[in-house]
Short mmCIF file of C-alpha atoms and ligand atoms in Angstrom, two decimals:
data_model
loop_
_atom_site.label_atom_id
_atom_site.label_comp_id
_atom_site.label_asym_id
_atom_site.label_seq_id
_atom_site.Cartn_x
_atom_site.Cartn_y
_atom_site.Cartn_z
CA UNK A 1 -28.01 -43.06 21.04
CA UNK A 2 -24.27 -43.33 20.24
CA UNK A 3 -25.67 -44.03 16.50
CA UNK A 4 -27.67 -40.73 16.29
CA UNK A 5 -24.61 -39.18 18.19
CA UNK A 6 -22.32 -40.27 15.26
CA UNK A 7 -24.96 -38.96 12.92
CA UNK A 8 -24.78 -35.58 14.15
CA UNK A 9 -21.38 -35.23 14.06
CA UNK A 10 -21.31 -36.41 10.76
CA UNK A 11 -23.99 -33.99 9.43
CA UNK A 12 -22.14 -31.41 11.24
CA UNK A 13 -18.60 -32.68 9.74
CA UNK A 14 -20.11 -32.32 6.18
CA UNK A 15 -21.54 -28.90 6.72
CA UNK A 16 -18.55 -27.79 7.76
CA UNK A 17 -16.16 -28.86 4.91
CA UNK A 18 -19.30 -27.83 2.45
CA UNK A 19 -19.05 -24.59 4.41
CA UNK A 20 -14.86 -24.31 4.02
CA UNK A 21 -15.01 -25.73 -0.01
CA UNK A 22 -17.31 -22.82 -0.51
CA UNK A 23 -15.10 -19.98 0.99
CA UNK A 24 -11.72 -21.29 -0.69
CA UNK A 25 -14.14 -21.61 -4.03
CA UNK A 26 -15.05 -18.00 -3.67
CA UNK A 27 -11.29 -17.09 -2.54
CA UNK A 28 -10.32 -18.49 -5.94
CA UNK A 29 -13.05 -16.73 -7.62
CA UNK A 30 -12.15 -13.83 -6.33
CA UNK A 31 -8.04 -14.07 -7.28
CA UNK A 32 -8.95 -14.84 -10.36
CA UNK A 33 -10.95 -12.31 -11.19
CA UNK A 34 -8.89 -9.61 -9.90
CA UNK A 35 -5.40 -10.97 -11.07
CA UNK A 36 -5.93 -12.69 -13.84
CA UNK A 37 -9.19 -11.58 -15.78
CA UNK A 38 -10.17 -7.95 -14.35
CA UNK A 39 -8.18 -6.57 -17.45
CA UNK A 40 -9.13 -8.74 -20.42
CA UNK A 41 -12.89 -8.46 -19.16
CA UNK A 42 -12.53 -4.79 -19.02
CA UNK A 43 -13.48 -4.92 -14.77
CA UNK A 44 -10.83 -2.53 -13.41
CA UNK A 45 -11.14 1.10 -13.86
CA UNK A 46 -10.24 2.94 -16.61
CA UNK A 47 -8.00 5.88 -14.90
CA UNK A 48 -6.76 7.79 -17.73
CA UNK A 49 -10.54 8.82 -18.47
CA UNK A 50 -10.84 10.21 -14.65
CA UNK A 51 -8.61 13.46 -15.42
CA UNK A 52 -5.93 15.15 -17.02
CA UNK A 53 -3.61 14.92 -13.96
CA UNK A 54 -2.70 11.63 -11.57
CA UNK A 55 -0.44 13.01 -8.31
CA UNK A 56 1.73 10.62 -6.66
CA UNK A 57 3.63 10.88 -3.48
CA UNK A 58 6.91 9.38 -2.45
CA UNK A 59 7.07 9.27 -6.49
CA UNK A 60 10.97 8.90 -7.49
CA UNK A 61 11.55 5.17 -6.17
CA UNK A 62 10.23 1.85 -5.68
CA UNK A 63 6.53 1.82 -5.69
CA UNK A 64 5.62 5.20 -6.00
CA UNK A 65 7.94 5.72 -9.00
CA UNK A 66 6.46 2.33 -10.78
CA UNK A 67 2.90 3.93 -10.18
CA UNK A 68 4.09 7.29 -11.80
CA UNK A 69 5.73 5.63 -14.89
CA UNK A 70 2.57 3.32 -15.55
CA UNK A 71 0.31 6.24 -15.28
CA UNK A 72 1.89 8.29 -17.37
CA UNK A 73 2.22 5.41 -20.15
CA UNK A 74 -1.66 5.76 -19.70
CA UNK A 75 -1.26 9.22 -20.60
CA UNK A 76 -2.10 10.82 -17.57
CA UNK A 77 -0.09 14.21 -16.90
CA UNK A 78 2.38 13.52 -13.72
CA UNK A 79 2.66 15.77 -10.34
CA UNK A 80 5.61 14.18 -8.74
CA UNK A 81 6.17 14.94 -5.10
CA UNK A 82 8.88 13.56 -2.78
CA UNK A 83 11.91 15.23 -0.70
CA UNK A 84 14.90 15.30 -2.98
CA UNK A 85 15.07 17.94 -6.02
CA UNK A 86 17.41 16.66 -8.35
CA UNK A 87 15.73 13.11 -8.07
CA UNK A 88 12.37 14.76 -9.06
CA UNK A 89 13.86 16.49 -11.98
CA UNK A 90 15.59 13.04 -13.31
CA UNK A 91 12.46 10.89 -12.85
CA UNK A 92 10.25 13.62 -14.39
CA UNK A 93 12.44 13.85 -17.40
CA UNK A 94 12.70 10.06 -17.67
CA UNK A 95 8.86 10.52 -17.84
CA UNK A 96 8.38 13.34 -20.28
CA UNK A 97 11.12 11.77 -23.09
CA UNK A 98 9.56 8.21 -22.38
CA UNK A 99 5.55 9.08 -22.31
CA UNK A 100 5.42 12.66 -24.11
CA UNK A 101 3.13 13.97 -20.98
CA UNK A 102 3.31 16.81 -18.41
CA UNK A 103 4.95 17.00 -15.51
CA UNK A 104 5.23 19.21 -12.13
CA UNK A 105 7.65 18.55 -9.29
CA UNK A 106 7.00 19.38 -5.66
CA UNK A 107 9.74 18.89 -3.09
CA UNK A 108 8.78 18.55 0.57
CA UNK A 109 9.35 16.79 3.17
CA UNK A 110 6.22 14.87 4.61
CA UNK A 111 7.40 13.94 7.97
CA UNK A 112 6.99 17.98 8.57
CA UNK A 113 3.39 18.89 9.96
CA UNK A 114 0.29 20.66 8.78
CA UNK A 115 2.31 23.56 7.99
CA UNK A 116 3.53 22.06 4.08
CA UNK A 117 0.18 21.48 2.72
CA UNK A 118 -1.15 25.20 2.00
CA UNK A 119 1.75 25.40 -0.60
CA UNK A 120 1.06 21.91 -1.87
CA UNK A 121 -2.65 22.88 -2.40
CA UNK A 122 -1.54 26.25 -4.29
CA UNK A 123 0.77 24.30 -6.54
CA UNK A 124 -2.13 21.89 -7.46
CA UNK A 125 -4.23 24.63 -7.67
CA UNK A 126 -6.61 24.47 -11.26
CA UNK A 127 -5.10 20.84 -12.32
CA UNK A 128 -7.65 18.43 -12.96
CA UNK A 129 -6.71 15.44 -10.98
CA UNK A 130 -7.91 12.06 -11.87
CA UNK A 131 -5.99 10.04 -9.25
CA UNK A 132 -4.13 10.39 -6.40
CA UNK A 133 -1.48 7.73 -5.32
CA UNK A 134 -0.57 8.19 -1.77
CA UNK A 135 2.29 6.21 -1.72
CA UNK A 136 5.03 7.95 0.72
CA UNK A 137 6.00 5.78 3.82
CA UNK A 138 8.63 5.17 6.27
CA UNK A 139 9.69 2.40 8.29
CA UNK A 140 12.09 1.73 10.80
CA UNK A 141 15.46 1.07 10.01
CA UNK A 142 15.25 -2.49 11.29
CA UNK A 143 12.77 -3.96 13.61
CA UNK A 144 13.11 -3.03 16.99
CA UNK A 145 11.41 -2.50 20.44
CA UNK A 146 9.12 0.51 20.66
CA UNK A 147 11.74 2.16 23.37
CA UNK A 148 14.57 1.34 21.66
CA UNK A 149 14.01 3.15 18.64
CA UNK A 150 16.55 5.94 18.14
CA UNK A 151 15.28 9.23 19.19
CA UNK A 152 11.64 7.76 19.90
CA UNK A 153 9.60 10.90 20.20
CA UNK A 154 10.86 12.40 16.97
CA UNK A 155 10.20 9.27 15.27
CA UNK A 156 6.47 8.82 16.62
CA UNK A 157 5.93 12.23 15.08
CA UNK A 158 7.85 11.72 11.91
CA UNK A 159 5.98 8.14 11.26
CA UNK A 160 2.59 9.53 12.17
CA UNK A 161 3.07 12.35 9.79
CA UNK A 162 4.39 10.32 6.80
CA UNK A 163 2.27 7.50 7.07
CA UNK A 164 -0.75 8.98 8.07
CA UNK A 165 -1.11 13.03 8.08
CA UNK A 166 0.42 12.96 4.77
CA UNK A 167 -2.39 10.63 3.24
CA UNK A 168 -5.10 12.32 5.22
CA UNK A 169 -4.16 15.77 4.01
CA UNK A 170 -3.61 14.73 0.34
CA UNK A 171 -7.16 13.53 0.44
CA UNK A 172 -9.03 16.50 1.80
CA UNK A 173 -6.83 18.58 -1.00
CA UNK A 174 -8.03 16.38 -4.18
CA UNK A 175 -11.13 15.01 -3.54
CA UNK A 176 -13.45 17.90 -3.51
CA UNK A 177 -12.70 18.37 -7.17
CA UNK A 178 -12.93 14.61 -7.54
CA UNK A 179 -16.31 15.00 -5.91
CA UNK A 180 -17.65 17.96 -7.66
CA UNK A 181 -16.95 16.06 -11.23
CA UNK A 182 -17.91 12.63 -9.78
CA UNK A 183 -15.02 11.02 -11.25
CA UNK A 184 -11.52 10.07 -9.52
CA UNK A 185 -9.62 7.66 -8.01
CA UNK A 186 -7.40 7.53 -4.80
CA UNK A 187 -4.66 4.73 -4.41
CA UNK A 188 -3.73 4.56 -0.63
CA UNK A 189 -0.17 2.51 -0.56
CA UNK A 190 -0.49 0.35 3.22
CA UNK A 191 1.18 -2.69 4.12
CA UNK A 192 0.22 -6.20 4.65
CA UNK A 193 1.72 -5.32 8.16
CA UNK A 194 -1.17 -2.78 9.03
CA UNK A 195 -3.78 -6.21 8.34
CA UNK A 196 -2.74 -7.90 11.79
CA UNK A 197 -0.34 -6.92 14.42
CA UNK A 198 3.34 -6.85 13.95
CA UNK A 199 5.38 -6.75 16.87
CA UNK A 200 8.97 -5.17 16.79
CA UNK A 201 7.35 -2.72 13.85
CA UNK A 202 4.82 -1.53 15.84
CA UNK A 203 4.55 2.19 15.26
CA UNK A 204 4.90 1.12 11.33
CA UNK A 205 2.20 -1.64 11.70
CA UNK A 206 -0.35 0.91 13.47
CA UNK A 207 -0.11 3.63 10.90
CA UNK A 208 -0.38 1.15 8.40
CA UNK A 209 -3.59 0.13 10.08
CA UNK A 210 -4.90 3.51 10.09
CA UNK A 211 -4.40 3.69 6.28
CA UNK A 212 -6.47 0.55 5.75
CA UNK A 213 -9.04 1.79 8.17
CA UNK A 214 -9.36 5.35 6.35
CA UNK A 215 -8.88 3.98 2.90
CA UNK A 216 -12.18 1.45 3.79
CA UNK A 217 -14.05 3.98 5.20
CA UNK A 218 -14.07 6.02 2.33
CA UNK A 219 -14.37 3.49 0.05
CA UNK A 220 -18.12 2.64 1.19
CA UNK A 221 -18.52 6.87 1.49
CA UNK A 222 -17.77 8.06 -1.96
CA UNK A 223 -18.39 4.44 -4.24
CA UNK A 224 -21.80 6.44 -4.89
CA UNK A 225 -20.34 9.64 -5.76
CA UNK A 226 -18.16 7.97 -8.73
CA UNK A 227 -14.87 7.60 -6.62
CA UNK A 228 -12.73 4.79 -6.34
CA UNK A 229 -11.09 4.77 -3.19
CA UNK A 230 -8.56 1.36 -3.03
CA UNK A 231 -6.32 0.20 -0.12
CA UNK A 232 -3.11 -1.38 -1.32
CA UNK A 233 -1.45 -4.03 1.27
CA UNK A 234 2.06 -5.34 -0.17
CA UNK A 235 3.93 -7.86 1.75
CA UNK A 236 8.05 -7.39 0.50
CA UNK A 237 8.51 -5.71 -2.67
CA UNK A 238 12.34 -4.96 -4.05
CA UNK A 239 12.87 -1.53 -3.01
CA UNK A 240 15.26 0.61 -0.83
CA UNK A 241 12.86 0.58 1.57
CA UNK A 242 12.63 -3.25 2.18
CA UNK A 243 16.47 -3.34 1.15
CA UNK A 244 15.80 -6.70 -0.74
CA UNK A 245 17.04 -6.59 -4.23
CA UNK A 246 16.66 -10.10 -5.30
CA UNK A 247 13.34 -10.36 -6.81
CA UNK A 248 11.42 -13.71 -6.83
CA UNK A 249 7.69 -14.83 -7.05
CA UNK A 250 7.02 -14.30 -3.95
CA UNK A 251 8.97 -10.66 -3.67
CA UNK A 252 8.20 -8.53 -6.96
CA UNK A 253 9.97 -5.85 -8.15
CA UNK A 254 8.33 -2.53 -7.86
CA UNK A 255 6.97 -2.23 -11.73
CA UNK A 256 5.89 -6.00 -11.83
CA UNK A 257 3.89 -5.35 -8.36
CA UNK A 258 2.00 -1.89 -9.48
CA UNK A 259 1.33 -3.41 -12.94
CA UNK A 260 -0.52 -6.25 -11.12
CA UNK A 261 -2.26 -3.69 -8.51
CA UNK A 262 -3.19 -1.51 -11.20
CA UNK A 263 -5.40 -4.22 -12.63
CA UNK A 264 -7.46 -4.29 -9.10
CA UNK A 265 -8.45 -0.70 -8.96
CA UNK A 266 -12.24 -0.50 -9.29
CA UNK A 267 -12.48 -4.24 -8.54
CA UNK A 268 -10.76 -4.78 -5.06
CA UNK A 269 -11.18 -2.01 -2.14
CA UNK A 270 -8.48 -3.70 -0.14
CA UNK A 271 -5.78 -5.40 -2.43
CA UNK A 272 -2.78 -7.18 -1.86
CA UNK A 273 -1.70 -6.36 -4.93
CA UNK A 274 -0.61 -9.29 -6.65
CA UNK A 275 -1.37 -12.72 -6.79
CA UNK A 276 1.45 -14.33 -4.32
CA UNK A 277 0.59 -11.93 -1.83
CA UNK A 278 -3.00 -12.80 -2.07
CA UNK A 279 -1.98 -16.07 -1.47
CA UNK A 280 0.61 -15.41 1.66
CA UNK A 281 -2.52 -13.51 3.29
CA UNK A 282 -4.98 -16.37 2.90
CA UNK A 283 -2.69 -18.62 4.13
CA UNK A 284 -1.83 -16.61 7.35
CA UNK A 285 -5.35 -16.16 7.67
CA UNK A 286 -6.19 -19.76 7.78
CA UNK A 287 -3.81 -20.10 10.60
CA UNK A 288 -4.50 -19.17 14.37
CA UNK A 289 -3.82 -15.36 14.82
CA UNK A 290 -1.54 -15.78 18.32
CA UNK A 291 0.60 -18.44 16.19
CA UNK A 292 1.24 -15.93 13.14
CA UNK A 293 2.26 -13.16 15.36
CA UNK A 294 4.20 -14.85 17.70
CA UNK A 295 6.20 -16.69 14.39
CA UNK A 296 6.34 -12.80 12.77
CA UNK A 297 7.82 -11.70 16.04
CA UNK A 298 10.60 -14.32 15.90
CA UNK A 299 11.49 -13.60 12.72
CA UNK A 300 11.84 -10.11 13.10
CA UNK A 301 13.93 -10.80 16.49
CA UNK A 302 16.42 -12.33 14.17
CA UNK A 303 16.55 -10.03 12.15
CA UNK A 304 16.86 -7.51 14.80
CA UNK A 305 19.87 -9.55 16.02
CA UNK A 306 21.63 -8.98 12.56
CA UNK A 307 21.35 -5.63 11.88
CA UNK A 308 22.28 -4.83 15.79
CA UNK A 309 25.42 -7.00 14.93
CA UNK A 310 26.32 -5.42 11.86
CA UNK A 311 25.51 -1.85 13.29
CA UNK A 312 28.15 -3.12 16.22
CA UNK A 313 30.76 -3.64 13.45
CA UNK A 314 30.32 -0.38 11.69
CA UNK A 315 30.53 1.65 14.90
N1 LIG B 1 8.78 -2.05 -0.11
C1 LIG B 1 8.53 -2.52 0.77
O1 LIG B 1 8.63 -4.10 0.98
C2 LIG B 1 6.80 -2.44 1.06
C3 LIG B 1 6.01 -3.49 2.00
C4 LIG B 1 4.64 -2.95 2.31
C5 LIG B 1 4.40 -1.76 2.33
N2 LIG B 1 5.53 -0.77 1.67
C6 LIG B 1 4.76 0.42 1.46
O2 LIG B 1 5.12 1.13 -0.18
C7 LIG B 1 5.09 2.24 -0.13
C8 LIG B 1 6.12 3.08 -0.80
O3 LIG B 1 7.60 2.13 -0.33
P1 LIG B 1 9.27 1.78 -1.07
O4 LIG B 1 9.49 0.75 -0.57
O5 LIG B 1 8.35 2.04 -2.45
O6 LIG B 1 9.67 3.20 -1.03
P2 LIG B 1 11.43 3.70 -1.08
O7 LIG B 1 11.72 2.85 -2.60
O8 LIG B 1 12.18 3.84 -0.36
O9 LIG B 1 10.95 5.03 -1.95
C9 LIG B 1 10.35 6.01 -1.38
C10 LIG B 1 10.11 7.19 -2.11
O10 LIG B 1 9.33 8.14 -1.13
C11 LIG B 1 10.24 9.83 -0.73
N3 LIG B 1 10.36 9.81 1.10
C12 LIG B 1 10.88 9.08 1.32
N4 LIG B 1 10.42 9.81 2.57
C13 LIG B 1 9.72 10.61 2.13
C14 LIG B 1 9.36 11.84 3.03
N5 LIG B 1 9.70 12.22 4.20
N6 LIG B 1 8.95 12.84 2.38
C15 LIG B 1 8.39 12.69 1.28
N7 LIG B 1 9.19 11.82 0.05
C16 LIG B 1 9.52 11.21 1.08
C17 LIG B 1 11.61 8.98 -1.35
O11 LIG B 1 12.58 10.01 -1.96
P3 LIG B 1 13.20 10.99 -1.31
O12 LIG B 1 14.27 10.33 -0.37
O13 LIG B 1 13.80 11.59 -2.32
O14 LIG B 1 12.27 11.73 -0.86
C18 LIG B 1 11.22 7.87 -2.24
O15 LIG B 1 10.84 8.35 -3.75
C19 LIG B 1 5.67 3.22 1.62
O16 LIG B 1 4.15 3.61 1.93
C20 LIG B 1 5.69 1.61 2.08
O17 LIG B 1 5.21 1.85 3.45
C21 LIG B 1 6.34 -1.36 0.83
#
């Protein structure tokens, strides 16, 4: 009896080990395909062939600016959208002089509601839009408890409008002509904090979960119609939003990050964008979720304490 039980446990152990080994091998193959071989094997979508124009929201800084520059480098004309006209004109003139493509700029505040989209639609009318990058997004000034957010009710409206309404409406504006032409790519910039619960960034995390779900659903709805929908979920990138200046292997610059993420379009419908972020996700997925959430909350609590201390000093 004891020997039989022993043999059963040994068999169960062998099956579990084989399953885990298979899962790890599959993840390694997927990562190699997405981040190392997709370009050289021509697996990623050729974005320049989808239409004459690309539209990027939040295009004057950080990740959005990197998308705008790298898409212009492929020869796509650019529509740049963000709030500040002077920054838009500066970015547009940089792009024109470097890449000899056409540009248009639209100054708009995506924290506003549905009323802004009629004008955007009019300004985009007649352009053959092959690529839409829904990049604009806002977070908290620092991690905080929901009720302690400054002007919490306004923050809810602003964040839902900026992070969720903007991408949904921009898709509704650009997708019809992509569907008619049976070509197009929609890249939605989400966040790793939308993949699992992120206390002290509750609103932000929830809006990014919306981005993930909408993107994944649209990917399945439109893949047979020739349209690629990709959700990009970065961890930290060195931008104004993250307030991180020093780049490293785990915290890339926007240029490095976007260059890697563009290689995954058409290969991964949900991408972490680069090898180091994919690895971070993989390691965290192997740990119990409650442990990861508690640990994240601990780190964010310390960040909050430091920010409050700094705020107290400056007041
Ligand atoms: N950086 C990270 O570590 C990180 C990590 C995960 C996810 N993300 C996501 O990546 C995206 C880009 O973030 P980022 O770090 O590149 O930000 P960023 O460097 O702060 O750039 C934000 C861009 O969006 C524009 N913008 C901001 N608020 C706007 C509004 N209300 N209406 C219109 N335009 C607006 C800004 O220009 P104006 O100020 O002139 O409007 C700027 O062009 C966001 O969706 C963010 O959630 C970033």
